[in-house]
JSON list of C-alpha atoms in Angstrom, two decimals:
[
{"chain": "Q", "resi": 11, "resn": "GLU", "atom": "CA", "xyz": [69.96, 62.71, 143.12]},
{"chain": "Q", "resi": 12, "resn": "ALA", "atom": "CA", "xyz": [68.52, 61.80, 146.57]},
{"chain": "Q", "resi": 13, "resn": "GLY", "atom": "CA", "xyz": [70.17, 59.17, 148.74]},
{"chain": "Q", "resi": 14, "resn": "VAL", "atom": "CA", "xyz": [68.89, 56.60, 150.85]},
{"chain": "Q", "resi": 15, "resn": "ALA", "atom": "CA", "xyz": [66.42, 57.98, 153.35]},
{"chain": "Q", "resi": 16, "resn": "GLN", "atom": "CA", "xyz": [65.95, 56.51, 156.78]},
{"chain": "Q", "resi": 17, "resn": "SER", "atom": "CA", "xyz": [63.58, 57.49, 159.94]},
{"chain": "Q", "resi": 18, "resn": "PRO", "atom": "CA", "xyz": [63.69, 57.80, 162.67]},
{"chain": "Q", "resi": 19, "resn": "ARG", "atom": "CA", "xyz": [67.27, 58.66, 163.23]},
{"chain": "Q", "resi": 20, "resn": "TYR", "atom": "CA", "xyz": [67.26, 57.70, 166.95]},
{"chain": "Q", "resi": 21, "resn": "LYS", "atom": "CA", "xyz": [64.72, 55.72, 168.94]},
{"chain": "Q", "resi": 22, "resn": "ILE", "atom": "CA", "xyz": [64.96, 54.59, 172.78]},
{"chain": "Q", "resi": 23, "resn": "ILE", "atom": "CA", "xyz": [62.34, 52.10, 174.14]},
{"chain": "Q", "resi": 24, "resn": "GLU", "atom": "CA", "xyz": [62.08, 49.81, 176.96]},
{"chain": "Q", "resi": 25, "resn": "LYS", "atom": "CA", "xyz": [62.62, 46.01, 176.41]},
{"chain": "Q", "resi": 26, "resn": "ARG", "atom": "CA", "xyz": [59.60, 44.25, 175.26]},
{"chain": "Q", "resi": 27, "resn": "GLN", "atom": "CA", "xyz": [58.14, 47.28, 173.46]},
{"chain": "Q", "resi": 28, "resn": "SER", "atom": "CA", "xyz": [57.83, 47.51, 169.69]},
{"chain": "Q", "resi": 29, "resn": "VAL", "atom": "CA", "xyz": [59.60, 49.60, 167.17]},
{"chain": "Q", "resi": 30, "resn": "ALA", "atom": "CA", "xyz": [59.46, 50.26, 163.48]},
{"chain": "Q", "resi": 31, "resn": "PHE", "atom": "CA", "xyz": [62.00, 51.83, 160.94]},
{"chain": "Q", "resi": 32, "resn": "TRP", "atom": "CA", "xyz": [61.49, 53.09, 157.71]},
{"chain": "Q", "resi": 33, "resn": "CYS", "atom": "CA", "xyz": [63.64, 53.26, 154.56]},
{"chain": "Q", "resi": 34, "resn": "ASN", "atom": "CA", "xyz": [63.26, 54.70, 151.13]},
{"chain": "Q", "resi": 35, "resn": "PRO", "atom": "CA", "xyz": [65.86, 53.67, 148.64]},
{"chain": "Q", "resi": 36, "resn": "ILE", "atom": "CA", "xyz": [67.29, 55.50, 145.87]},
{"chain": "Q", "resi": 37, "resn": "SER", "atom": "CA", "xyz": [65.15, 55.96, 143.00]},
{"chain": "Q", "resi": 38, "resn": "GLY", "atom": "CA", "xyz": [65.24, 53.15, 140.47]},
{"chain": "Q", "resi": 39, "resn": "HIS", "atom": "CA", "xyz": [67.25, 50.88, 142.87]},
{"chain": "Q", "resi": 40, "resn": "ALA", "atom": "CA", "xyz": [65.34, 47.36, 142.88]},
{"chain": "Q", "resi": 41, "resn": "THR", "atom": "CA", "xyz": [67.46, 45.70, 145.53]},
{"chain": "Q", "resi": 42, "resn": "LEU", "atom": "CA", "xyz": [67.04, 46.77, 149.37]},
{"chain": "Q", "resi": 43, "resn": "TYR", "atom": "CA", "xyz": [68.98, 45.63, 152.24]},
{"chain": "Q", "resi": 44, "resn": "TRP", "atom": "CA", "xyz": [68.50, 45.87, 156.14]},
{"chain": "Q", "resi": 45, "resn": "TYR", "atom": "CA", "xyz": [71.66, 45.68, 158.04]},
{"chain": "Q", "resi": 46, "resn": "GLN", "atom": "CA", "xyz": [72.23, 45.67, 161.93]},
{"chain": "Q", "resi": 47, "resn": "GLN", "atom": "CA", "xyz": [75.40, 47.26, 163.27]},
{"chain": "Q", "resi": 48, "resn": "ILE", "atom": "CA", "xyz": [76.43, 46.64, 166.84]},
{"chain": "Q", "resi": 49, "resn": "LEU", "atom": "CA", "xyz": [78.83, 49.13, 168.25]},
{"chain": "Q", "resi": 50, "resn": "GLY", "atom": "CA", "xyz": [82.47, 48.20, 167.17]},
{"chain": "Q", "resi": 51, "resn": "GLN", "atom": "CA", "xyz": [81.55, 45.60, 164.61]},
{"chain": "Q", "resi": 52, "resn": "GLY", "atom": "CA", "xyz": [80.76, 45.54, 160.91]},
{"chain": "Q", "resi": 53, "resn": "PRO", "atom": "CA", "xyz": [77.22, 45.64, 159.66]},
{"chain": "Q", "resi": 54, "resn": "LYS", "atom": "CA", "xyz": [75.52, 42.32, 159.45]},
{"chain": "Q", "resi": 55, "resn": "LEU", "atom": "CA", "xyz": [72.85, 41.42, 156.90]},
{"chain": "Q", "resi": 56, "resn": "LEU", "atom": "CA", "xyz": [69.22, 40.96, 158.23]},
{"chain": "Q", "resi": 57, "resn": "ILE", "atom": "CA", "xyz": [67.23, 40.76, 155.00]},
{"chain": "Q", "resi": 58, "resn": "GLN", "atom": "CA", "xyz": [67.66, 41.59, 151.31]},
{"chain": "Q", "resi": 59, "resn": "PHE", "atom": "CA", "xyz": [64.66, 42.29, 148.80]},
{"chain": "Q", "resi": 60, "resn": "GLN", "atom": "CA", "xyz": [64.59, 42.38, 145.12]},
{"chain": "Q", "resi": 61, "resn": "ASN", "atom": "CA", "xyz": [61.78, 44.54, 144.38]},
{"chain": "Q", "resi": 62, "resn": "ASN", "atom": "CA", "xyz": [59.01, 43.25, 146.76]},
{"chain": "Q", "resi": 63, "resn": "GLY", "atom": "CA", "xyz": [60.34, 39.71, 146.94]},
{"chain": "Q", "resi": 64, "resn": "VAL", "atom": "CA", "xyz": [62.77, 38.53, 149.71]},
{"chain": "Q", "resi": 65, "resn": "VAL", "atom": "CA", "xyz": [66.24, 37.30, 148.57]},
{"chain": "Q", "resi": 66, "resn": "ASP", "atom": "CA", "xyz": [67.94, 36.33, 151.74]},
{"chain": "Q", "resi": 67, "resn": "ASP", "atom": "CA", "xyz": [66.49, 36.49, 155.30]},
{"chain": "Q", "resi": 68, "resn": "SER", "atom": "CA", "xyz": [68.52, 33.78, 156.69]},
{"chain": "Q", "resi": 69, "resn": "GLN", "atom": "CA", "xyz": [70.12, 36.05, 159.58]},
{"chain": "Q", "resi": 70, "resn": "LEU", "atom": "CA", "xyz": [66.69, 37.66, 160.44]},
{"chain": "Q", "resi": 71, "resn": "PRO", "atom": "CA", "xyz": [65.39, 36.77, 164.02]},
{"chain": "Q", "resi": 72, "resn": "LYS", "atom": "CA", "xyz": [62.09, 35.99, 162.62]},
{"chain": "Q", "resi": 73, "resn": "ASP", "atom": "CA", "xyz": [60.61, 35.41, 166.15]},
{"chain": "Q", "resi": 74, "resn": "ARG", "atom": "CA", "xyz": [60.95, 39.19, 166.78]},
{"chain": "Q", "resi": 75, "resn": "PHE", "atom": "CA", "xyz": [61.85, 40.73, 163.63]},
{"chain": "Q", "resi": 76, "resn": "SER", "atom": "CA", "xyz": [59.81, 41.35, 160.42]},
{"chain": "Q", "resi": 77, "resn": "ALA", "atom": "CA", "xyz": [60.32, 43.24, 157.49]},
{"chain": "Q", "resi": 78, "resn": "GLU", "atom": "CA", "xyz": [58.40, 44.12, 154.39]},
{"chain": "Q", "resi": 79, "resn": "ARG", "atom": "CA", "xyz": [58.43, 45.90, 151.00]},
{"chain": "Q", "resi": 80, "resn": "LEU", "atom": "CA", "xyz": [55.00, 45.83, 149.78]},
{"chain": "Q", "resi": 81, "resn": "LYS", "atom": "CA", "xyz": [55.14, 48.06, 146.56]},
{"chain": "Q", "resi": 82, "resn": "GLY", "atom": "CA", "xyz": [58.87, 47.26, 145.76]},
{"chain": "Q", "resi": 83, "resn": "VAL", "atom": "CA", "xyz": [59.95, 50.75, 146.83]},
{"chain": "Q", "resi": 84, "resn": "ASP", "atom": "CA", "xyz": [60.08, 51.78, 150.55]},
{"chain": "Q", "resi": 85, "resn": "SER", "atom": "CA", "xyz": [60.43, 49.25, 153.19]},
{"chain": "Q", "resi": 86, "resn": "THR", "atom": "CA", "xyz": [59.67, 48.82, 156.94]},
{"chain": "Q", "resi": 87, "resn": "LEU", "atom": "CA", "xyz": [61.65, 46.87, 159.61]},
{"chain": "Q", "resi": 88, "resn": "LYS", "atom": "CA", "xyz": [59.90, 46.19, 162.78]},
{"chain": "Q", "resi": 89, "resn": "ILE", "atom": "CA", "xyz": [61.17, 44.60, 166.21]},
{"chain": "Q", "resi": 90, "resn": "GLN", "atom": "CA", "xyz": [58.55, 43.15, 168.47]},
{"chain": "Q", "resi": 91, "resn": "PRO", "atom": "CA", "xyz": [59.17, 42.60, 171.32]},
{"chain": "Q", "resi": 92, "resn": "ALA", "atom": "CA", "xyz": [62.54, 44.27, 171.76]},
{"chain": "Q", "resi": 93, "resn": "LYS", "atom": "CA", "xyz": [65.37, 42.88, 173.66]},
{"chain": "Q", "resi": 94, "resn": "LEU", "atom": "CA", "xyz": [68.45, 44.66, 175.30]},
{"chain": "Q", "resi": 95, "resn": "GLU", "atom": "CA", "xyz": [70.72, 42.91, 172.61]},
{"chain": "Q", "resi": 96, "resn": "ASP", "atom": "CA", "xyz": [68.79, 44.64, 169.94]},
{"chain": "Q", "resi": 97, "resn": "SER", "atom": "CA", "xyz": [70.48, 47.90, 170.73]},
{"chain": "Q", "resi": 98, "resn": "ALA", "atom": "CA", "xyz": [72.38, 48.63, 167.54]},
{"chain": "Q", "resi": 99, "resn": "VAL", "atom": "CA", "xyz": [72.23, 51.00, 164.31]},
{"chain": "Q", "resi": 100, "resn": "TYR", "atom": "CA", "xyz": [70.02, 49.63, 161.74]},
{"chain": "Q", "resi": 101, "resn": "LEU", "atom": "CA", "xyz": [71.38, 50.70, 158.27]},
{"chain": "Q", "resi": 102, "resn": "CYS", "atom": "CA", "xyz": [69.35, 50.52, 155.28]},
{"chain": "Q", "resi": 103, "resn": "ALA", "atom": "CA", "xyz": [71.09, 50.25, 151.72]},
{"chain": "Q", "resi": 104, "resn": "SER", "atom": "CA", "xyz": [70.11, 49.68, 148.10]},
{"chain": "Q", "resi": 105, "resn": "SER", "atom": "CA", "xyz": [71.76, 48.98, 144.99]},
{"chain": "Q", "resi": 106, "resn": "PHE", "atom": "CA", "xyz": [70.74, 49.17, 141.28]},
{"chain": "Q", "resi": 107, "resn": "ASN", "atom": "CA", "xyz": [70.40, 46.10, 139.00]},
{"chain": "Q", "resi": 108, "resn": "LEU", "atom": "CA", "xyz": [72.00, 45.19, 135.78]},
{"chain": "Q", "resi": 109, "resn": "ILE", "atom": "CA", "xyz": [69.96, 45.68, 132.82]},
{"chain": "Q", "resi": 110, "resn": "GLY", "atom": "CA", "xyz": [69.48, 42.24, 131.09]},
{"chain": "Q", "resi": 111, "resn": "THR", "atom": "CA", "xyz": [70.16, 39.89, 134.05]},
{"chain": "Q", "resi": 112, "resn": "GLY", "atom": "CA", "xyz": [68.15, 42.13, 136.53]},
{"chain": "Q", "resi": 113, "resn": "GLU", "atom": "CA", "xyz": [70.84, 41.09, 139.17]},
{"chain": "Q", "resi": 114, "resn": "SER", "atom": "CA", "xyz": [72.12, 43.56, 141.81]},
{"chain": "Q", "resi": 115, "resn": "THR", "atom": "CA", "xyz": [75.46, 45.15, 140.87]},
{"chain": "Q", "resi": 116, "resn": "GLY", "atom": "CA", "xyz": [76.42, 44.67, 144.37]},
{"chain": "Q", "resi": 117, "resn": "GLU", "atom": "CA", "xyz": [77.50, 48.36, 144.79]},
{"chain": "Q", "resi": 118, "resn": "LEU", "atom": "CA", "xyz": [75.82, 49.35, 147.93]},
{"chain": "Q", "resi": 119, "resn": "PHE", "atom": "CA", "xyz": [74.56, 52.85, 148.84]},
{"chain": "Q", "resi": 120, "resn": "PHE", "atom": "CA", "xyz": [73.61, 53.46, 152.60]},
{"chain": "Q", "resi": 121, "resn": "GLY", "atom": "CA", "xyz": [71.46, 55.77, 154.47]},
{"chain": "Q", "resi": 122, "resn": "GLU", "atom": "CA", "xyz": [72.34, 57.66, 157.64]},
{"chain": "Q", "resi": 123, "resn": "GLY", "atom": "CA", "xyz": [71.08, 54.77, 159.82]},
{"chain": "Q", "resi": 124, "resn": "SER", "atom": "CA", "xyz": [68.46, 54.38, 162.66]},
{"chain": "Q", "resi": 125, "resn": "ARG", "atom": "CA", "xyz": [70.11, 54.11, 166.17]},
{"chain": "Q", "resi": 126, "resn": "LEU", "atom": "CA", "xyz": [68.12, 51.99, 168.51]},
{"chain": "Q", "resi": 127, "resn": "THR", "atom": "CA", "xyz": [68.62, 51.78, 172.39]},
{"chain": "Q", "resi": 128, "resn": "VAL", "atom": "CA", "xyz": [66.58, 49.45, 174.34]},
{"chain": "Q", "resi": 129, "resn": "LEU", "atom": "CA", "xyz": [66.83, 49.92, 178.06]},
{"chain": "C", "resi": 23, "resn": "LYS", "atom": "CA", "xyz": [82.11, 30.54, 154.43]},
{"chain": "C", "resi": 24, "resn": "GLN", "atom": "CA", "xyz": [83.64, 33.80, 153.52]},
{"chain": "C", "resi": 25, "resn": "GLU", "atom": "CA", "xyz": [85.15, 35.76, 156.26]},
{"chain": "C", "resi": 26, "resn": "VAL", "atom": "CA", "xyz": [86.63, 39.42, 156.10]},
{"chain": "C", "resi": 27, "resn": "THR", "atom": "CA", "xyz": [89.25, 40.63, 158.56]},
{"chain": "C", "resi": 28, "resn": "GLN", "atom": "CA", "xyz": [90.64, 44.09, 158.85]},
{"chain": "C", "resi": 29, "resn": "ILE", "atom": "CA", "xyz": [94.03, 44.93, 160.60]},
{"chain": "C", "resi": 30, "resn": "PRO", "atom": "CA", "xyz": [94.63, 46.93, 162.44]},
{"chain": "C", "resi": 31, "resn": "ALA", "atom": "CA", "xyz": [91.56, 47.62, 164.32]},
{"chain": "C", "resi": 32, "resn": "ALA", "atom": "CA", "xyz": [92.70, 51.14, 165.18]},
{"chain": "C", "resi": 33, "resn": "LEU", "atom": "CA", "xyz": [95.36, 53.34, 164.05]},
{"chain": "C", "resi": 34, "resn": "SER", "atom": "CA", "xyz": [96.78, 56.80, 165.04]},
{"chain": "C", "resi": 35, "resn": "VAL", "atom": "CA", "xyz": [99.22, 58.69, 162.85]},
{"chain": "C", "resi": 36, "resn": "PRO", "atom": "CA", "xyz": [100.54, 62.18, 162.44]},
{"chain": "C", "resi": 37, "resn": "GLU", "atom": "CA", "xyz": [99.00, 64.56, 159.81]},
{"chain": "C", "resi": 38, "resn": "GLY", "atom": "CA", "xyz": [100.71, 64.23, 156.36]},
{"chain": "C", "resi": 39, "resn": "GLU", "atom": "CA", "xyz": [101.64, 60.75, 156.68]},
{"chain": "C", "resi": 40, "resn": "ASN", "atom": "CA", "xyz": [100.78, 58.16, 154.19]},
{"chain": "C", "resi": 41, "resn": "LEU", "atom": "CA", "xyz": [99.14, 55.10, 155.43]},
{"chain": "C", "resi": 42, "resn": "VAL", "atom": "CA", "xyz": [97.86, 51.56, 154.36]},
{"chain": "C", "resi": 43, "resn": "LEU", "atom": "CA", "xyz": [94.77, 49.76, 155.62]},
{"chain": "C", "resi": 44, "resn": "ASN", "atom": "CA", "xyz": [94.39, 46.26, 155.07]},
{"chain": "C", "resi": 45, "resn": "CYS", "atom": "CA", "xyz": [91.64, 43.94, 154.29]},
{"chain": "C", "resi": 46, "resn": "SER", "atom": "CA", "xyz": [91.70, 40.02, 153.96]},
{"chain": "C", "resi": 47, "resn": "PHE", "atom": "CA", "xyz": [89.26, 37.65, 152.81]},
{"chain": "C", "resi": 48, "resn": "THR", "atom": "CA", "xyz": [89.14, 33.76, 152.85]},
{"chain": "C", "resi": 49, "resn": "ASP", "atom": "CA", "xyz": [87.56, 32.90, 149.70]},
{"chain": "C", "resi": 50, "resn": "SER", "atom": "CA", "xyz": [88.83, 34.35, 146.47]},
{"chain": "C", "resi": 51, "resn": "ALA", "atom": "CA", "xyz": [85.62, 33.78, 144.39]},
{"chain": "C", "resi": 52, "resn": "ILE", "atom": "CA", "xyz": [84.31, 37.50, 145.00]},
{"chain": "C", "resi": 53, "resn": "TYR", "atom": "CA", "xyz": [82.20, 39.39, 142.66]},
{"chain": "C", "resi": 54, "resn": "ASN", "atom": "CA", "xyz": [83.52, 43.00, 143.77]},
{"chain": "C", "resi": 55, "resn": "LEU", "atom": "CA", "xyz": [84.96, 44.57, 146.83]},
{"chain": "C", "resi": 56, "resn": "GLN", "atom": "CA", "xyz": [84.07, 47.95, 148.21]},
{"chain": "C", "resi": 57, "resn": "TRP", "atom": "CA", "xyz": [85.60, 50.39, 150.82]},
{"chain": "C", "resi": 58, "resn": "PHE", "atom": "CA", "xyz": [83.38, 52.52, 152.99]},
{"chain": "C", "resi": 59, "resn": "ARG", "atom": "CA", "xyz": [84.00, 55.33, 155.42]},
{"chain": "C", "resi": 60, "resn": "GLN", "atom": "CA", "xyz": [81.87, 55.78, 158.57]},
{"chain": "C", "resi": 61, "resn": "ASP", "atom": "CA", "xyz": [81.87, 58.72, 160.79]},
{"chain": "C", "resi": 62, "resn": "PRO", "atom": "CA", "xyz": [80.70, 58.51, 164.18]},
{"chain": "C", "resi": 63, "resn": "GLY", "atom": "CA", "xyz": [76.84, 58.34, 164.35]},
{"chain": "C", "resi": 64, "resn": "LYS", "atom": "CA", "xyz": [76.66, 58.20, 160.49]},
{"chain": "C", "resi": 65, "resn": "GLY", "atom": "CA", "xyz": [75.89, 55.92, 157.78]},
{"chain": "C", "resi": 66, "resn": "LEU", "atom": "CA", "xyz": [78.58, 54.42, 155.44]},
{"chain": "C", "resi": 67, "resn": "THR", "atom": "CA", "xyz": [79.73, 56.34, 152.64]},
{"chain": "C", "resi": 68, "resn": "SER", "atom": "CA", "xyz": [81.14, 54.66, 149.57]},
{"chain": "C", "resi": 69, "resn": "LEU", "atom": "CA", "xyz": [84.69, 55.45, 148.69]},
{"chain": "C", "resi": 70, "resn": "LEU", "atom": "CA", "xyz": [85.95, 52.80, 146.00]},
{"chain": "C", "resi": 71, "resn": "LEU", "atom": "CA", "xyz": [84.46, 49.84, 144.43]},
{"chain": "C", "resi": 72, "resn": "ILE", "atom": "CA", "xyz": [86.76, 47.45, 142.73]},
{"chain": "C", "resi": 73, "resn": "GLN", "atom": "CA", "xyz": [85.34, 44.68, 140.55]},
{"chain": "C", "resi": 74, "resn": "SER", "atom": "CA", "xyz": [86.79, 41.35, 140.51]},
{"chain": "C", "resi": 75, "resn": "SER", "atom": "CA", "xyz": [88.60, 41.72, 137.17]},
{"chain": "C", "resi": 76, "resn": "GLN", "atom": "CA", "xyz": [90.29, 45.04, 138.38]},
{"chain": "C", "resi": 77, "resn": "ARG", "atom": "CA", "xyz": [93.51, 45.34, 140.17]},
{"chain": "C", "resi": 78, "resn": "GLU", "atom": "CA", "xyz": [93.22, 48.84, 141.65]},
{"chain": "C", "resi": 79, "resn": "GLN", "atom": "CA", "xyz": [90.96, 51.96, 141.77]},
{"chain": "C", "resi": 80, "resn": "THR", "atom": "CA", "xyz": [91.71, 55.54, 142.49]},
{"chain": "C", "resi": 81, "resn": "SER", "atom": "CA", "xyz": [89.87, 58.40, 143.74]},
{"chain": "C", "resi": 82, "resn": "GLY", "atom": "CA", "xyz": [92.02, 61.59, 144.84]},
{"chain": "C", "resi": 83, "resn": "ARG", "atom": "CA", "xyz": [94.16, 60.63, 147.60]},
{"chain": "C", "resi": 84, "resn": "LEU", "atom": "CA", "xyz": [92.75, 57.11, 147.89]},
{"chain": "C", "resi": 85, "resn": "ASN", "atom": "CA", "xyz": [93.90, 54.18, 146.06]},
{"chain": "C", "resi": 86, "resn": "ALA", "atom": "CA", "xyz": [92.47, 50.60, 146.61]},
{"chain": "C", "resi": 87, "resn": "SER", "atom": "CA", "xyz": [94.30, 47.57, 145.36]},
{"chain": "C", "resi": 88, "resn": "LEU", "atom": "CA", "xyz": [92.82, 43.97, 145.01]},
{"chain": "C", "resi": 89, "resn": "ASP", "atom": "CA", "xyz": [94.83, 40.66, 144.91]},
{"chain": "C", "resi": 90, "resn": "LYS", "atom": "CA", "xyz": [92.15, 37.86, 144.70]},
{"chain": "C", "resi": 91, "resn": "SER", "atom": "CA", "xyz": [94.81, 35.19, 144.72]},
{"chain": "C", "resi": 92, "resn": "SER", "atom": "CA", "xyz": [96.06, 35.99, 148.01]},
{"chain": "C", "resi": 93, "resn": "GLY", "atom": "CA", "xyz": [92.79, 37.19, 149.47]},
{"chain": "C", "resi": 94, "resn": "ARG", "atom": "CA", "xyz": [93.74, 40.83, 150.33]},
{"chain": "C", "resi": 95, "resn": "SER", "atom": "CA", "xyz": [93.00, 44.37, 149.45]},
{"chain": "C", "resi": 96, "resn": "THR", "atom": "CA", "xyz": [94.73, 47.53, 150.68]},
{"chain": "C", "resi": 97, "resn": "LEU", "atom": "CA", "xyz": [93.50, 51.04, 150.88]},
{"chain": "C", "resi": 98, "resn": "TYR", "atom": "CA", "xyz": [96.05, 53.50, 150.64]},
{"chain": "C", "resi": 99, "resn": "ILE", "atom": "CA", "xyz": [95.67, 57.03, 151.93]},
{"chain": "C", "resi": 100, "resn": "ALA", "atom": "CA", "xyz": [98.21, 59.71, 150.78]},
{"chain": "C", "resi": 101, "resn": "ALA", "atom": "CA", "xyz": [99.01, 62.98, 152.84]},
{"chain": "C", "resi": 102, "resn": "SER", "atom": "CA", "xyz": [96.58, 61.92, 155.66]},
{"chain": "C", "resi": 103, "resn": "GLN", "atom": "CA", "xyz": [94.64, 64.89, 157.12]},
{"chain": "C", "resi": 104, "resn": "PRO", "atom": "CA", "xyz": [92.64, 65.20, 160.36]},
{"chain": "C", "resi": 105, "resn": "GLY", "atom": "CA", "xyz": [89.38, 65.19, 158.28]},
{"chain": "C", "resi": 106, "resn": "ASP", "atom": "CA", "xyz": [90.39, 61.57, 157.43]},
{"chain": "C", "resi": 107, "resn": "SER", "atom": "CA", "xyz": [89.61, 60.45, 160.72]},
{"chain": "C", "resi": 108, "resn": "ALA", "atom": "CA", "xyz": [86.83, 57.90, 160.70]},
{"chain": "C", "resi": 109, "resn": "THR", "atom": "CA", "xyz": [86.18, 54.09, 160.56]},
{"chain": "C", "resi": 110, "resn": "TYR", "atom": "CA", "xyz": [87.09, 52.41, 157.29]},
{"chain": "C", "resi": 111, "resn": "LEU", "atom": "CA", "xyz": [85.25, 49.38, 156.28]},
{"chain": "C", "resi": 112, "resn": "CYS", "atom": "CA", "xyz": [85.78, 46.95, 153.65]},
{"chain": "C", "resi": 113, "resn": "ALA", "atom": "CA", "xyz": [83.07, 44.66, 152.13]},
{"chain": "C", "resi": 114, "resn": "VAL", "atom": "CA", "xyz": [83.34, 41.63, 150.03]},
{"chain": "C", "resi": 115, "resn": "ASN", "atom": "CA", "xyz": [80.69, 40.80, 147.54]},
{"chain": "C", "resi": 116, "resn": "THR", "atom": "CA", "xyz": [80.45, 37.00, 147.12]},
{"chain": "C", "resi": 117, "resn": "GLY", "atom": "CA", "xyz": [78.51, 34.86, 144.78]},
{"chain": "C", "resi": 118, "resn": "GLY", "atom": "CA", "xyz": [74.80, 35.19, 145.18]},
{"chain": "C", "resi": 119, "resn": "PHE", "atom": "CA", "xyz": [75.52, 38.89, 145.81]},
{"chain": "C", "resi": 120, "resn": "LYS", "atom": "CA", "xyz": [75.84, 38.48, 149.56]},
{"chain": "C", "resi": 121, "resn": "THR", "atom": "CA", "xyz": [78.05, 41.23, 151.07]},
{"chain": "C", "resi": 122, "resn": "ILE", "atom": "CA", "xyz": [80.29, 40.51, 153.83]},
{"chain": "C", "resi": 123, "resn": "PHE", "atom": "CA", "xyz": [81.75, 43.24, 155.95]},
{"chain": "C", "resi": 124, "resn": "GLY", "atom": "CA", "xyz": [84.91, 43.51, 158.09]},
{"chain": "C", "resi": 125, "resn": "ALA", "atom": "CA", "xyz": [84.74, 44.89, 161.52]},
{"chain": "C", "resi": 126, "resn": "GLY", "atom": "CA", "xyz": [86.70, 48.12, 160.29]},
{"chain": "C", "resi": 127, "resn": "THR", "atom": "CA", "xyz": [89.68, 50.09, 161.13]},
{"chain": "C", "resi": 128, "resn": "ARG", "atom": "CA", "xyz": [89.26, 53.25, 163.23]},
{"chain": "C", "resi": 129, "resn": "LEU", "atom": "CA", "xyz": [91.62, 55.88, 161.89]},
{"chain": "C", "resi": 130, "resn": "PHE", "atom": "CA", "xyz": [92.78, 58.97, 163.95]},
{"chain": "C", "resi": 131, "resn": "VAL", "atom": "CA", "xyz": [94.89, 61.66, 162.30]},
{"chain": "C", "resi": 132, "resn": "LYS", "atom": "CA", "xyz": [96.59, 64.00, 164.69]},
{"chain": "C", "resi": 133, "resn": "ALA", "atom": "CA", "xyz": [96.97, 67.60, 163.60]}
]
């Protein structure tokens, strides 16, 4: 079974430029998460999708970050304009849903991450 | 508000030693708890998942326990090896399926 795919693995940009990250979850996983991990810290949830709907985006800096999952499969996270403090690893995770309730099991499977450096 | 703390932040042990990593959480109303391993520059690899109704889970040399009443989980690693060197993160899944991570414990196993 293929895991969570992310690209690009690394990106270096100047501040105020824009960047986009792509994630393809494990096949059949209805719930998709984007996390931000700053060096030395645990991952922090940015946004959670269930199918193509947003479940939680309370910690997403909406003035500069946006994310979409138009067809309920792959997802794109965009940052525009980037700031120095956005330098981090952006992790995508997915989980499958319980038959019946449709709720996420909460067991997360992560991709390799996309490391962003903002200069 | 759920908070997750991992102690120690870093640990260095000689090869072959048994060790325990600690994870504490402030709200006992959890759905499950998951332990992850993260190698430098890599994503998170799931090690063990403990449901709220379970007390422990085992996989090879790893054993994770859960005590909801005291807000604690431990990850026991038997006969540590240099290949175990990594950062270990615990993640608590709360009501509403929100997952809160600790900052991790960086483990270094010396050959």
